[in-house]
Amino acid sequence: MTRSRTPVVAGWFTGEGDGFRLLGTRCSACASVFFPREDAFCRNPGCPGGELCEVPLSRRGRVWSYTDGRYRPPSPYVTDPELPWVPYALIAVELAAERLVVLGQAVPGVSVADLAVGMEVEVVPGVLNEDAETTWTTWHWRPTGVGA
Amino acid sequence: MTGEVAVLGAGMHPWGKWGRSFVEYGAVAARAALADAGVDWRDIDSIVGADTVRGGYPGYVAGATFAKALGWQGARVTSVYAACASGAQAVGAARAQILAGLADVVLVVGADSAPKGFFRPAGGDRADDPDWLRFRILGATNPTYFGLYARRRMAVHGDTPEDFARVKVKNSALGALNPYARYRKRVSAEEVAASAVVADPLRLLDICATSDGGAALVLASIEFARRHGVAEPVRIRAVSTVTPRYPATVLDLPDIATDSAVAVAPPDETFRASIARAAYEEAGVGPEDLSLAEVYDLSTALELQWYEDLGLCGEGEAAKLLRDGVTALGGRIPVNVSGGLASFGEAVPAQAIAQVCELVRQLRGEATDRQVEGARVGISANQGLFGHGSAVIAVR
Ligand SMILES: [Zn+2]
């Protein structure tokens, strides 16, 4: 049986390969950008309130900071307790055009030893976990110096 | 100036992992505070409880739960929740009632029974809750954020893991002197360096544990204190409970992203700095007036960040301040002479109240071998999840 590929959160990202993008929203009145997306109200306190339209975020940004998780996180993070825990890196990335910082997991195989503050990274599609019916997809950050 | 309230009593249940109900810790702390104040519980006009969030209803709705445990006597009741800032909000609520003339003497109580391991969100699928999503999508625990801040300081300010360890060495030496602290053993820099990495670059001994504990205060109007025979009480002069300003540009627990600064320029100061500034403005004092500070050292690196946010030094100068011994007992501005969260572990709704208990002891000159000589002005500061500022300034 093939698993269906389902985003872990609906509407936060779209596309495949080089076309993969995080999705935010932009206020038509004040041009503020929101990620995670705001669909009901603009959160700029000086804004009269505009229409919030979906907008893809920049594909590339620079590392604001990074860390990793050496211990298994608690649920609702999904892991197999039968398997040994493999740490992964987490990267906070500054997007210059949107002037915001987005946190995400690094692609598998990239550890904190491979990272530096200021390094360029790009967003790529990734897999968070799989269960019997579903492959849950997410976004990952990958240093642009690393091949696919 | 808003006006001052008197601190008549302070009491605590020792921090630890006792495995009993938070109600018991709160009741023990409350009785200790009442005894310290020399006030009968039946004469308390109002009780304010800081909520824990475990066990079904938030803290079994803390204010009334503590009132019942102490014996129903009809007092006005208030319960507040503001994550780590709950205790300061409880102090703020009590102060407002006193200054508004709604109550003369108020009991403030916070207590917690800590869960095992990482803090985690409540159960269920909640895709609209950022605290649930950061665990589900990223596996981002609280130490994840502490690790990000620490690495950022290393990159921007040149802090080192040795600087972070020095915070633990300082705080553990002070905690060893505090009978209410959970960890009462001095820790060496070598022991910090030998402990396991939890969230790079931070190690187990850089990160505070979660603890059981309880803390309470008896607050009163200045007139009540005088009638009660206390002419020169410790007074609370400021309670800062501010929220951030848009756009918040420091990635904050439990968020997955910051606000965007593309349409609105970010404020001149960070949220944490604004928490302290609001307290200073309300109290009419500045960082140069402080005798001591109790700050929320969820991690060693975060204590250094608070030095800068409180204005004890310029941006990027915190590690030097620590290395020069300025924040040690006997230094110009001792920080966390209680031993800090490094020695206590965090008992969320009790912690901000415990910070004030330490200020009270110090300002009364009752802190024995960890006494700050001639303490006159103290500040406590912390930041609660979801945008809750918290700082209290007490004077003598
Ligand atoms: Zn807007």
Coordinates of C-alpha atoms and ligand atoms in Angstrom, one line a residue:
Chain A
M1 CA 0.0 0.0 0.0
T2 CA 1.3 3.4 -0.8
R3 CA 1.1 6.1 1.8
S4 CA -0.5 9.4 0.9
R5 CA 1.7 12.5 1.3
T6 CA 0.0 15.0 3.6
P7 CA 1.4 18.3 4.9
V8 CA 1.7 18.2 8.7
V9 CA -0.1 21.6 8.7
A10 CA -2.3 22.6 5.9
G11 CA -1.5 25.8 4.0
W12 CA 2.0 26.5 5.4
F13 CA 4.0 25.4 2.4
T14 CA 3.5 24.2 -1.2
G15 CA 5.3 22.9 -4.2
E16 CA 8.0 20.3 -5.0
G17 CA 11.7 20.5 -5.6
D18 CA 12.9 23.9 -6.6
G19 CA 9.3 25.2 -6.6
F20 CA 8.9 24.4 -2.8
R21 CA 8.0 27.5 -0.8
L22 CA 6.8 28.4 2.7
L23 CA 3.4 30.2 2.5
G24 CA 2.6 33.2 4.6
T25 CA 0.0 36.0 4.2
R26 CA 0.4 39.7 3.5
C27 CA -1.9 42.5 4.6
S28 CA -3.2 44.5 1.7
A29 CA -3.4 47.6 3.8
C30 CA 0.0 47.8 5.5
A31 CA 2.1 45.1 3.7
S32 CA 2.9 43.3 7.0
V33 CA 3.8 39.6 6.3
F34 CA 2.8 36.8 8.6
F35 CA 4.2 33.3 9.1
P36 CA 2.6 31.2 10.4
R37 CA -0.2 32.7 8.3
E38 CA -2.8 35.0 9.7
D39 CA -6.1 34.7 7.9
A40 CA -8.5 36.6 10.1
F41 CA -6.8 39.8 11.2
C42 CA -3.7 41.8 10.6
R43 CA -1.7 42.0 13.9
N44 CA -0.1 45.4 13.2
P45 CA -1.6 47.6 15.9
G46 CA -1.4 50.7 13.7
C47 CA -3.2 49.0 10.7
P48 CA -6.9 49.7 10.0
G49 CA -7.1 46.1 8.8
G50 CA -6.7 44.9 5.2
E51 CA -7.3 41.7 3.3
L52 CA -4.8 39.0 4.0
C53 CA -3.6 37.3 0.9
E54 CA -1.4 34.2 0.6
V55 CA 2.2 34.9 -0.3
P56 CA 5.2 32.6 -0.9
L57 CA 8.2 33.5 1.3
S58 CA 11.7 33.9 0.1
R59 CA 13.4 30.6 -0.6
R60 CA 16.7 31.5 0.8
G61 CA 17.8 33.2 4.1
R62 CA 20.7 33.3 6.5
V63 CA 21.1 31.4 9.8
W64 CA 20.1 33.6 12.8
S65 CA 21.0 30.8 15.2
Y66 CA 20.9 27.0 15.5
T67 CA 20.8 24.3 18.0
D68 CA 19.9 20.6 18.2
G69 CA 17.9 18.1 20.3
R70 CA 20.0 15.5 21.9
Y71 CA 17.1 13.9 23.7
R72 CA 13.9 12.5 22.3
P73 CA 11.2 15.3 22.5
P74 CA 7.9 14.5 24.1
S75 CA 4.7 13.9 22.2
P76 CA 3.0 15.3 20.1
Y77 CA 6.4 14.9 18.3
V78 CA 6.2 11.5 16.8
T79 CA 9.1 9.1 17.2
D80 CA 9.5 5.3 17.4
P81 CA 10.5 4.5 21.0
E82 CA 11.9 1.2 19.7
L83 CA 14.6 3.0 17.7
P84 CA 17.6 4.8 19.2
W85 CA 17.2 8.5 19.2
V86 CA 19.1 10.3 16.4
P87 CA 19.5 14.1 17.1
Y88 CA 18.6 16.6 14.4
A89 CA 19.6 20.2 14.1
L90 CA 17.1 23.1 14.3
I91 CA 17.8 26.3 12.5
A92 CA 16.3 29.8 12.9
V93 CA 16.6 31.5 9.5
E94 CA 16.3 35.2 8.8
L95 CA 14.5 36.1 5.6
A96 CA 15.8 39.4 4.4
A97 CA 12.9 40.4 2.2
E98 CA 10.2 39.6 4.8
R99 CA 12.4 40.7 7.7
L100 CA 11.3 37.8 9.9
V101 CA 13.0 34.7 11.4
V102 CA 11.5 31.2 10.8
L103 CA 12.5 28.1 12.7
G104 CA 12.8 24.7 11.1
Q105 CA 14.6 21.4 11.2
A106 CA 17.7 21.0 9.2
V107 CA 17.8 18.4 6.4
P108 CA 18.8 15.0 7.8
G109 CA 22.6 14.6 7.9
V110 CA 23.3 18.2 8.6
S111 CA 24.5 18.6 12.2
V112 CA 25.4 21.7 14.3
A113 CA 29.0 21.1 13.4
D114 CA 28.1 22.0 9.7
L115 CA 26.4 25.3 10.6
A116 CA 27.4 28.8 11.4
V117 CA 25.4 32.0 12.2
G118 CA 25.1 34.0 8.9
M119 CA 25.4 31.0 6.6
E120 CA 23.0 30.9 3.6
V121 CA 20.3 28.2 3.7
E122 CA 17.4 27.3 1.5
V123 CA 14.0 25.8 2.2
V124 CA 13.4 22.3 0.8
P125 CA 10.6 19.7 1.2
G126 CA 11.1 17.2 3.9
V127 CA 9.4 14.3 5.7
L128 CA 8.5 14.6 9.3
N129 CA 7.3 11.1 10.0
E130 CA 5.4 8.2 8.5
D131 CA 2.6 6.1 9.8
A132 CA 0.6 3.2 8.3
E133 CA -1.4 5.4 5.8
T134 CA 0.4 8.7 5.7
T135 CA 3.8 10.3 5.0
W136 CA 3.6 13.6 6.9
T137 CA 5.5 16.3 5.0
T138 CA 7.2 19.4 6.3
W139 CA 9.9 22.0 5.5
H140 CA 13.6 21.6 6.1
W141 CA 16.5 24.1 5.9
R142 CA 19.5 23.1 3.9
P143 CA 22.8 24.9 3.6
T144 CA 23.2 26.1 0.0
G145 CA 26.7 24.7 -0.1
V146 CA 25.3 21.2 0.3
G147 CA 24.0 19.2 -2.7
A148 CA 20.6 17.6 -2.9
Chain B
M1 CA 4.4 57.2 41.1
T2 CA 1.6 54.7 41.5
G3 CA 1.9 54.2 45.2
E4 CA 3.5 51.6 47.4
V5 CA 2.3 48.6 49.3
A6 CA 4.0 47.0 52.3
V7 CA 5.3 43.5 52.4
L8 CA 4.4 42.2 55.9
G9 CA 5.3 38.6 55.4
A10 CA 7.2 36.2 53.1
G11 CA 7.1 32.4 53.3
M12 CA 8.2 29.4 51.2
H13 CA 8.0 25.6 51.0
P14 CA 11.5 24.3 50.2
W15 CA 11.9 23.5 46.4
G16 CA 12.5 19.8 45.5
K17 CA 10.8 16.8 44.0
W18 CA 8.6 15.9 46.8
G19 CA 5.8 14.2 44.9
R20 CA 2.9 15.7 46.8
S21 CA 0.1 18.1 45.8
F22 CA 0.8 21.7 45.0
V23 CA -2.0 22.5 47.5
E24 CA 0.2 21.3 50.3
Y25 CA 3.2 23.4 49.2
G26 CA 1.1 26.4 48.8
A27 CA -0.5 26.0 52.2
V28 CA 2.8 25.5 53.9
A29 CA 4.2 28.7 52.2
A30 CA 1.0 30.6 53.1
R31 CA 1.2 29.6 56.8
A32 CA 4.8 30.6 56.9
A33 CA 4.1 34.0 55.3
L34 CA 1.2 34.7 57.7
A35 CA 3.4 33.7 60.7
D36 CA 6.1 36.0 59.4
A37 CA 3.6 38.8 59.1
G38 CA 2.0 38.1 62.4
V39 CA -1.4 38.3 60.7
D40 CA -4.2 35.8 61.4
W41 CA -5.5 34.1 58.2
R42 CA -9.0 35.1 59.3
D43 CA -8.1 38.7 59.0
I44 CA -6.9 38.5 55.4
D45 CA -9.3 40.5 53.1
S46 CA -8.3 38.9 49.8
I47 CA -6.4 35.9 48.5
V48 CA -4.7 35.8 45.1
G49 CA -3.6 32.5 43.7
A50 CA -1.1 32.0 40.8
D51 CA -2.3 29.1 38.8
T52 CA -0.5 25.9 37.9
V53 CA -1.9 24.3 34.7
R54 CA -1.7 20.6 35.4
G55 CA -4.3 18.4 36.9
G56 CA -7.4 19.2 34.7
Y57 CA -8.7 22.6 35.6
P58 CA -5.9 25.2 35.8
G59 CA -4.5 24.6 39.2
Y60 CA -7.9 23.5 40.4
V61 CA -8.4 27.2 40.2
A62 CA -5.6 28.2 42.6
G63 CA -6.9 31.1 44.7
A64 CA -10.0 29.2 46.0
T65 CA -8.1 26.0 46.4
F66 CA -5.6 27.6 48.7
A67 CA -8.4 29.4 50.6
K68 CA -10.2 26.1 51.1
A69 CA -7.0 24.4 52.3
L70 CA -6.4 27.2 54.8
G71 CA -10.1 27.1 55.9
W72 CA -12.9 29.0 54.2
Q73 CA -13.2 32.4 55.9
G74 CA -15.0 34.4 53.2
A75 CA -12.1 36.4 51.7
R76 CA -12.3 37.9 48.2
V77 CA -10.6 35.5 45.8
T78 CA -8.6 36.0 42.5
S79 CA -6.8 33.5 40.4
V80 CA -4.3 34.5 37.7
Y81 CA -2.4 32.7 35.0
A82 CA 0.5 34.2 33.0
A83 CA 2.9 31.2 32.7
C84 CA 6.3 32.0 34.3
A85 CA 5.0 35.5 35.0
S86 CA 1.9 34.2 37.0
G87 CA 3.5 35.1 40.4
A88 CA 4.2 38.7 39.4
Q89 CA 0.7 39.0 38.0
A90 CA -0.6 37.8 41.4
V91 CA 1.5 40.4 43.2
G92 CA 0.2 43.0 40.7
A93 CA -3.5 42.0 41.3
A94 CA -3.0 42.1 45.1
R95 CA -1.3 45.5 44.8
A96 CA -4.1 46.9 42.7
Q97 CA -6.8 45.8 45.2
I98 CA -4.8 47.5 48.0
L99 CA -4.2 50.7 46.2
A100 CA -7.8 50.8 45.0
G101 CA -9.0 50.5 48.7
L102 CA -10.7 47.2 48.0
A103 CA -8.6 45.4 50.5
D104 CA -6.2 46.3 53.4
V105 CA -4.2 43.0 53.6
V106 CA -3.9 40.4 50.9
L107 CA -2.3 36.9 50.8
V108 CA -0.5 36.0 47.5
V109 CA 0.2 32.3 46.9
G110 CA 1.8 30.2 44.1
A111 CA 2.8 26.6 44.2
D112 CA 3.5 23.8 41.7
S113 CA 4.0 20.0 41.4
A114 CA 6.3 19.7 38.5
P115 CA 6.0 17.1 35.8
K116 CA 8.8 14.7 34.9
G117 CA 11.2 15.6 32.1
F118 CA 10.5 18.3 29.5
F119 CA 7.5 20.5 29.8
R120 CA 5.0 19.5 27.2
P121 CA 1.7 20.8 26.0
A122 CA -1.6 19.4 27.1
G123 CA -3.0 16.5 25.0
G124 CA -5.2 16.4 22.0
D125 CA -4.7 17.6 18.4
R126 CA -4.6 21.4 18.4
A127 CA -3.3 22.7 15.1
D128 CA -4.3 26.3 16.0
D129 CA -2.1 26.3 19.2
P130 CA 1.6 27.4 18.6
D131 CA 2.7 25.6 21.8
W132 CA 1.3 22.3 20.4
L133 CA 2.6 22.9 16.9
R134 CA 6.2 23.6 17.9
F135 CA 6.3 20.1 19.5
R136 CA 4.4 18.4 16.7
I137 CA 6.3 19.9 13.7
L138 CA 9.7 20.7 15.1
G139 CA 10.1 18.8 18.3
A140 CA 11.2 22.1 19.7
T141 CA 11.4 21.8 23.5
N142 CA 12.1 24.7 25.9
P143 CA 15.8 24.0 25.8
T144 CA 15.7 24.3 22.0
Y145 CA 15.0 28.0 22.5
F146 CA 17.6 28.4 25.2
G147 CA 20.1 26.8 22.9
L148 CA 19.3 29.2 20.0
Y149 CA 19.7 32.2 22.3
A150 CA 23.0 30.9 23.7
R151 CA 24.4 30.2 20.2
R152 CA 23.3 33.6 19.0
R153 CA 25.2 35.3 22.0
M154 CA 28.3 33.3 21.1
A155 CA 28.1 34.5 17.5
V156 CA 27.2 38.1 18.1
H157 CA 29.0 38.8 21.5
G158 CA 31.7 36.2 21.6
D159 CA 30.4 34.5 24.8
T160 CA 31.9 31.1 25.4
P161 CA 30.6 27.9 27.0
E162 CA 33.0 28.7 29.8
D163 CA 31.2 32.0 30.4
F164 CA 27.9 30.1 30.6
A165 CA 29.4 27.6 33.0
R166 CA 30.7 30.5 35.2
V167 CA 27.0 31.5 35.8
K168 CA 26.3 28.0 37.2
V169 CA 29.4 28.0 39.4
K170 CA 28.3 31.4 40.8
N171 CA 24.7 30.4 41.4
S172 CA 25.3 27.0 42.8
A173 CA 27.7 28.4 45.4
L174 CA 24.9 30.8 46.5
G175 CA 22.2 28.1 46.3
A176 CA 24.4 26.0 48.7
L177 CA 23.7 28.7 51.3
N178 CA 20.0 28.8 50.8
P179 CA 17.9 26.3 52.8
Y180 CA 14.9 26.7 50.4
A181 CA 17.0 25.7 47.3
R182 CA 16.6 22.2 45.8
Y183 CA 20.3 21.9 44.7
R184 CA 22.6 22.7 47.6
K185 CA 25.9 21.5 46.2
R186 CA 28.5 23.7 44.7
V187 CA 29.2 22.9 41.0
S188 CA 32.5 23.4 39.3
A189 CA 33.2 24.5 35.8
E190 CA 34.6 21.1 35.0
E191 CA 31.3 19.4 36.2
V192 CA 29.3 21.7 33.9
A193 CA 31.6 20.9 30.9
A194 CA 31.4 17.1 31.7
S195 CA 27.6 17.1 31.8
A196 CA 25.7 15.9 28.7
V197 CA 24.8 18.3 25.9
V198 CA 21.0 18.8 25.8
A199 CA 20.6 21.5 23.2
D200 CA 23.9 22.6 21.6
P201 CA 25.7 24.6 23.0
L202 CA 24.0 24.1 26.3
R203 CA 24.6 21.2 28.7
L204 CA 22.4 19.6 31.4
L205 CA 24.0 21.8 34.1
D206 CA 23.4 25.0 32.0
I207 CA 19.6 24.4 32.0
C208 CA 17.3 24.7 34.9
A209 CA 15.2 21.7 36.1
T210 CA 11.5 21.7 36.9
S211 CA 10.7 21.5 40.6
D212 CA 8.0 21.3 43.2
G213 CA 7.8 24.4 45.5
G214 CA 5.5 27.0 47.0
A215 CA 5.9 30.7 47.9
A216 CA 3.6 33.3 49.5
L217 CA 3.6 36.9 50.5
V218 CA 1.4 39.0 52.8
L219 CA 0.9 42.4 51.3
A220 CA -0.8 45.3 53.0
S221 CA -1.5 49.0 52.7
I222 CA 1.2 51.3 54.3
E223 CA -1.5 52.4 56.8
F224 CA -2.4 48.8 57.7
A225 CA 1.4 48.1 58.2
R226 CA 1.7 51.1 60.5
R227 CA -1.4 50.1 62.5
H228 CA 0.1 46.7 62.7
G229 CA 3.3 48.1 64.3
V230 CA 5.6 48.0 61.3
A231 CA 6.8 51.5 60.7
E232 CA 9.5 50.7 58.1
P233 CA 8.3 47.7 56.0
V234 CA 9.8 46.5 52.8
R235 CA 7.7 48.2 50.2
I236 CA 6.8 47.1 46.6
R237 CA 7.3 50.2 44.5
A238 CA 6.8 48.8 41.0
V239 CA 5.2 45.8 39.3
S240 CA 5.8 45.6 35.6
T241 CA 3.4 43.4 33.7
V242 CA 3.9 44.7 30.1
T243 CA 3.4 42.9 26.8
P244 CA 5.7 43.0 23.8
R245 CA 5.4 45.7 21.1
Y246 CA 4.8 44.9 17.4
P247 CA 6.9 43.7 15.6
A248 CA 8.6 41.4 18.1
T249 CA 11.8 40.5 16.3
V250 CA 13.4 38.1 18.8
L251 CA 12.3 34.5 18.2
D252 CA 10.3 33.8 21.3
L253 CA 9.2 30.6 23.1
P254 CA 6.9 29.0 21.9
D255 CA 6.8 30.7 18.5
I256 CA 7.9 29.1 15.2
A257 CA 8.6 32.5 13.7
T258 CA 9.0 36.2 14.6
D259 CA 6.9 39.1 13.6
S260 CA 7.9 40.7 10.3
A261 CA 9.6 44.1 10.5
V262 CA 8.9 44.8 6.8
A263 CA 6.0 47.2 7.3
V264 CA 6.7 48.6 10.8
A265 CA 10.2 49.4 12.2
P266 CA 11.0 47.3 15.2
P267 CA 10.9 49.1 18.6
D268 CA 14.2 50.5 20.0
E269 CA 14.3 47.9 22.7
T270 CA 13.6 44.2 23.0
F271 CA 10.6 42.9 25.0
R272 CA 12.8 41.9 27.9
A273 CA 14.5 45.3 28.1
S274 CA 11.0 47.0 28.0
I275 CA 9.9 44.8 31.0
A276 CA 12.7 46.3 33.1
R277 CA 12.3 49.8 31.8
A278 CA 8.6 49.9 32.7
A279 CA 9.5 48.8 36.3
Y280 CA 12.3 51.4 36.6
E281 CA 10.0 54.2 35.4
E282 CA 7.2 53.2 37.8
A283 CA 9.6 53.0 40.7
G284 CA 11.5 56.2 39.8
V285 CA 14.9 54.4 40.0
G286 CA 17.4 53.2 37.5
P287 CA 19.8 50.3 37.2
E288 CA 22.5 52.4 39.0
D289 CA 20.3 52.4 42.2
L290 CA 20.0 48.6 42.5
S291 CA 21.5 46.7 45.4
L292 CA 20.6 43.3 43.9
A293 CA 18.7 41.6 41.1
E294 CA 16.9 38.2 40.9
V295 CA 16.5 37.2 37.3
Y296 CA 15.0 34.2 35.5
D297 CA 18.0 32.0 34.6
L298 CA 16.2 29.3 32.8
S299 CA 19.6 28.8 31.3
T300 CA 23.0 30.1 32.2
A301 CA 23.2 32.1 29.0
L302 CA 19.8 33.7 29.7
E303 CA 21.1 35.1 33.0
L304 CA 23.8 36.9 30.9
Q305 CA 21.1 38.3 28.6
W306 CA 19.2 39.7 31.6
Y307 CA 22.3 41.7 32.7
E308 CA 22.0 43.6 29.5
D309 CA 18.2 43.8 29.5
L310 CA 18.2 45.2 33.0
G311 CA 20.8 47.8 32.0
L312 CA 23.5 46.5 34.4
C313 CA 25.9 46.8 31.5
G314 CA 25.9 47.6 27.8
E315 CA 24.9 45.1 25.1
G316 CA 27.5 42.3 24.7
E317 CA 29.2 43.2 28.0
A318 CA 27.5 40.7 30.3
A319 CA 30.2 38.0 30.2
K320 CA 32.8 40.5 31.2
L321 CA 30.6 41.8 34.1
L322 CA 30.3 38.2 35.3
R323 CA 34.1 37.5 34.9
D324 CA 34.9 40.7 36.8
G325 CA 32.8 39.4 39.7
V326 CA 30.4 42.4 39.5
T327 CA 27.4 40.1 39.8
A328 CA 28.8 37.9 42.5
L329 CA 28.0 38.3 46.2
G330 CA 30.2 41.2 47.3
G331 CA 30.2 42.6 43.8
R332 CA 28.7 46.0 42.8
I333 CA 25.3 44.4 41.8
P334 CA 24.9 40.8 42.9
V335 CA 22.5 38.8 40.7
N336 CA 20.6 35.7 41.9
V337 CA 22.0 35.6 45.4
S338 CA 19.2 33.2 46.2
G339 CA 21.0 30.7 43.9
G340 CA 18.6 31.4 41.1
L341 CA 16.7 28.9 39.0
A342 CA 20.1 27.1 38.7
S343 CA 19.7 26.1 42.3
F344 CA 15.9 26.0 42.6
G345 CA 14.6 24.5 39.3
E346 CA 11.5 26.1 38.1
A347 CA 8.2 25.8 40.0
V348 CA 6.3 27.9 37.5
P349 CA 3.6 29.8 39.4
A350 CA 5.7 30.0 42.6
Q351 CA 8.9 31.2 41.0
A352 CA 8.2 34.9 40.5
I353 CA 6.8 35.0 44.1
A354 CA 10.0 33.3 45.4
Q355 CA 12.1 35.9 43.7
V356 CA 10.2 38.6 45.6
C357 CA 10.6 36.5 48.9
E358 CA 14.4 36.7 48.3
L359 CA 14.2 40.5 47.8
V360 CA 12.3 40.8 51.0
R361 CA 14.8 38.8 53.0
Q362 CA 17.7 40.7 51.6
L363 CA 16.1 44.1 52.1
R364 CA 15.3 43.2 55.7
G365 CA 18.9 42.1 56.3
E366 CA 17.8 38.6 57.1
A367 CA 19.7 36.6 54.4
T368 CA 22.5 35.5 56.8
D369 CA 25.6 34.3 55.0
R370 CA 24.3 35.3 51.5
Q371 CA 23.3 38.8 52.7
V372 CA 24.0 41.7 50.3
E373 CA 25.4 44.4 52.6
G374 CA 23.2 47.4 53.0
A375 CA 20.6 46.3 50.5
R376 CA 18.1 49.1 49.8
V377 CA 16.6 48.4 46.3
G378 CA 16.0 45.1 44.6
I379 CA 14.5 44.1 41.3
S380 CA 13.1 40.7 40.2
A381 CA 12.6 40.0 36.5
N382 CA 11.2 37.2 34.3
Q383 CA 9.3 36.6 31.1
G384 CA 6.3 34.3 30.8
L385 CA 5.4 32.3 27.8
F386 CA 3.1 33.9 25.2
G387 CA 4.2 37.5 26.0
H388 CA 3.9 38.1 29.7
G389 CA 6.4 40.5 31.1
S390 CA 7.2 40.5 34.8
A391 CA 9.4 42.6 37.1
V392 CA 9.0 43.8 40.7
I393 CA 11.0 46.5 42.4
A394 CA 11.1 46.4 46.2
V395 CA 12.7 49.0 48.5
R396 CA 13.5 49.5 52.1
Ligands
ZN1 ZN -2.2 45.4 8.1

